[in-house]
CSV table of C-alpha atoms in Angstrom, one decimal:
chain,number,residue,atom,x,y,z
A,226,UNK,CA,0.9,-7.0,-12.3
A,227,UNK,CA,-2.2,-4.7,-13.1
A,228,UNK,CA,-5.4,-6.5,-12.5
A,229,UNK,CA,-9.0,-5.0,-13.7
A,230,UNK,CA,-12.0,-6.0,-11.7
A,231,UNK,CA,-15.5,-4.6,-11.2
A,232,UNK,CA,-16.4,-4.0,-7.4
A,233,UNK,CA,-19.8,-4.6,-6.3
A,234,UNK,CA,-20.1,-1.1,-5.7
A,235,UNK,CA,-20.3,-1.4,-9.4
A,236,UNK,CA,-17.3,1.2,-9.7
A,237,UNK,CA,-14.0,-0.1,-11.5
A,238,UNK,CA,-10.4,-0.6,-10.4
A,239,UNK,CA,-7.0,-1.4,-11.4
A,240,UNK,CA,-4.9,-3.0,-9.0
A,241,UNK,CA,-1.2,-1.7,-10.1
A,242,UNK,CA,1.1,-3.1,-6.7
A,243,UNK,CA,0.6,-5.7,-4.0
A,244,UNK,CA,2.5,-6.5,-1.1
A,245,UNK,CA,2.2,-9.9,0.8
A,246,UNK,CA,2.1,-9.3,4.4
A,247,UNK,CA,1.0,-12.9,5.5
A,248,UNK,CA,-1.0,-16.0,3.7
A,249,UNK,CA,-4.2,-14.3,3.9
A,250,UNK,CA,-3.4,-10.5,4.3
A,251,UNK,CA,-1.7,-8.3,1.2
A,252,UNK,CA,-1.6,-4.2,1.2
A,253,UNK,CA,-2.6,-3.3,-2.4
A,254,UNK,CA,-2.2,-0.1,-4.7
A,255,UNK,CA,-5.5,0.2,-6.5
A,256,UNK,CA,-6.8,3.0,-9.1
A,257,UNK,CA,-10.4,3.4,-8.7
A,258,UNK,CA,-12.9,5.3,-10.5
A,259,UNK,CA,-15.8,6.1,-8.1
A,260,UNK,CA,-19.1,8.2,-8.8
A,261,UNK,CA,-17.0,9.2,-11.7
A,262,UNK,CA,-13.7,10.4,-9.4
A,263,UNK,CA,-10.2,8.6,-10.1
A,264,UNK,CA,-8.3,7.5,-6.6
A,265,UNK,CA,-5.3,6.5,-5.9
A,266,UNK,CA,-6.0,3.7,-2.9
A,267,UNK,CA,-3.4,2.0,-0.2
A,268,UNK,CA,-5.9,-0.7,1.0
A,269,UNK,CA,-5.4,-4.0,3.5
A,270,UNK,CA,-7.2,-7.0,1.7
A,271,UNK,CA,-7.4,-9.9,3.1
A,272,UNK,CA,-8.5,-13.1,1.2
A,273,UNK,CA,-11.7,-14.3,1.8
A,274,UNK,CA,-12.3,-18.8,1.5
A,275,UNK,CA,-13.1,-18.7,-2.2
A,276,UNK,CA,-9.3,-17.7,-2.2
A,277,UNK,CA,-10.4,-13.8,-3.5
A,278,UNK,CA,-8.8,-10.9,-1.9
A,279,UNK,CA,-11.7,-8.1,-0.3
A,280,UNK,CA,-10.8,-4.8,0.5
A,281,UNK,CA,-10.9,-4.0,4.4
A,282,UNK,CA,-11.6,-0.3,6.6
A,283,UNK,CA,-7.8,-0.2,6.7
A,284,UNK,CA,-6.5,1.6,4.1
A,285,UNK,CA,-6.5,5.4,2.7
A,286,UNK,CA,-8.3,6.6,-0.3
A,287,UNK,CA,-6.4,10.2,-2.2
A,288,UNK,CA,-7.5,12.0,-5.4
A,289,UNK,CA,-5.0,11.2,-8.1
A,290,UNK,CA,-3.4,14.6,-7.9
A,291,UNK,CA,-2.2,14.2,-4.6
A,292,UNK,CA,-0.2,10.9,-5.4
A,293,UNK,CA,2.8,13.0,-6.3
A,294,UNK,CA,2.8,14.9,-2.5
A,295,UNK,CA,2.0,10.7,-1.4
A,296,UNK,CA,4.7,9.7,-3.2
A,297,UNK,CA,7.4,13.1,-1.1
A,298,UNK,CA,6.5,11.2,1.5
A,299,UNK,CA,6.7,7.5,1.0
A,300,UNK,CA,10.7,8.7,0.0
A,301,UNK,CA,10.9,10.5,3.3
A,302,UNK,CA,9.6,7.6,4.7
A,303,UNK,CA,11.9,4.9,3.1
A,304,UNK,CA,15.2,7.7,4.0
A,305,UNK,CA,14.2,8.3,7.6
A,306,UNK,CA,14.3,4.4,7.8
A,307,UNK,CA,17.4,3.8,6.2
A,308,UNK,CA,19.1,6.5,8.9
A,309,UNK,CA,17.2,4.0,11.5
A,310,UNK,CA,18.6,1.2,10.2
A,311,UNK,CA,22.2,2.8,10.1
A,312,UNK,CA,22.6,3.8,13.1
A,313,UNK,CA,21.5,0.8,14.5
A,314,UNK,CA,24.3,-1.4,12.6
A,315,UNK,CA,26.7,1.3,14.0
A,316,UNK,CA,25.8,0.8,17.5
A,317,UNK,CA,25.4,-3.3,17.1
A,318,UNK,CA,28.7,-3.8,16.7
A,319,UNK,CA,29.6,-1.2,20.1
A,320,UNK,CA,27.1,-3.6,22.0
A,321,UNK,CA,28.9,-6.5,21.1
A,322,UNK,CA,32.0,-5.9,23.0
């Protein structure tokens, strides 16, 4: 899925993972090189009329050597959830009677 494009900031970036939260709004995993620094980006876009997707505010912006420490807590993330998500299928069934 890795997409190239120039910015009009004139910097370049690599789109490498999207996620389609609605029609006109996707969260986006970009590598960008900017005044000559490489980032590792978690950006909103939304798509503009033309049908091309513009980055938004919402987002956060990490030099690449911190993806690693990003990426210890995405997993913490996605396990914290999945206890969530456990205990709530053990108590459904306990509300059901």
């Amino acid at each position: 899925m890795a997409v190239v494009r120039e910015t009009s900031d004139g910097s370049r970036e690599k789109m490498v993972w999207a996620l389609q939260k609605s029609p006109k709004v996707q969260l986006q995993a970009v590598l960008r090189v900017y005044k000559g620094e490489v980032l590792a980006e978690l950006r909103q876009f939304v798509r503009k009329a033309d049908g091309s997707w513009t980055p938004t505010a919402r987002g956060v912006s990490l030099p690449v050597e911190q993806v690693e420490e990003f990426g210890v807590a995405a997993r913490a993330l996605r396990d914290e959830v999945a206890r969530l998500l456990a205990r709530r299928e053990r108590a459904a069934p306990a509300a059901q009677r």
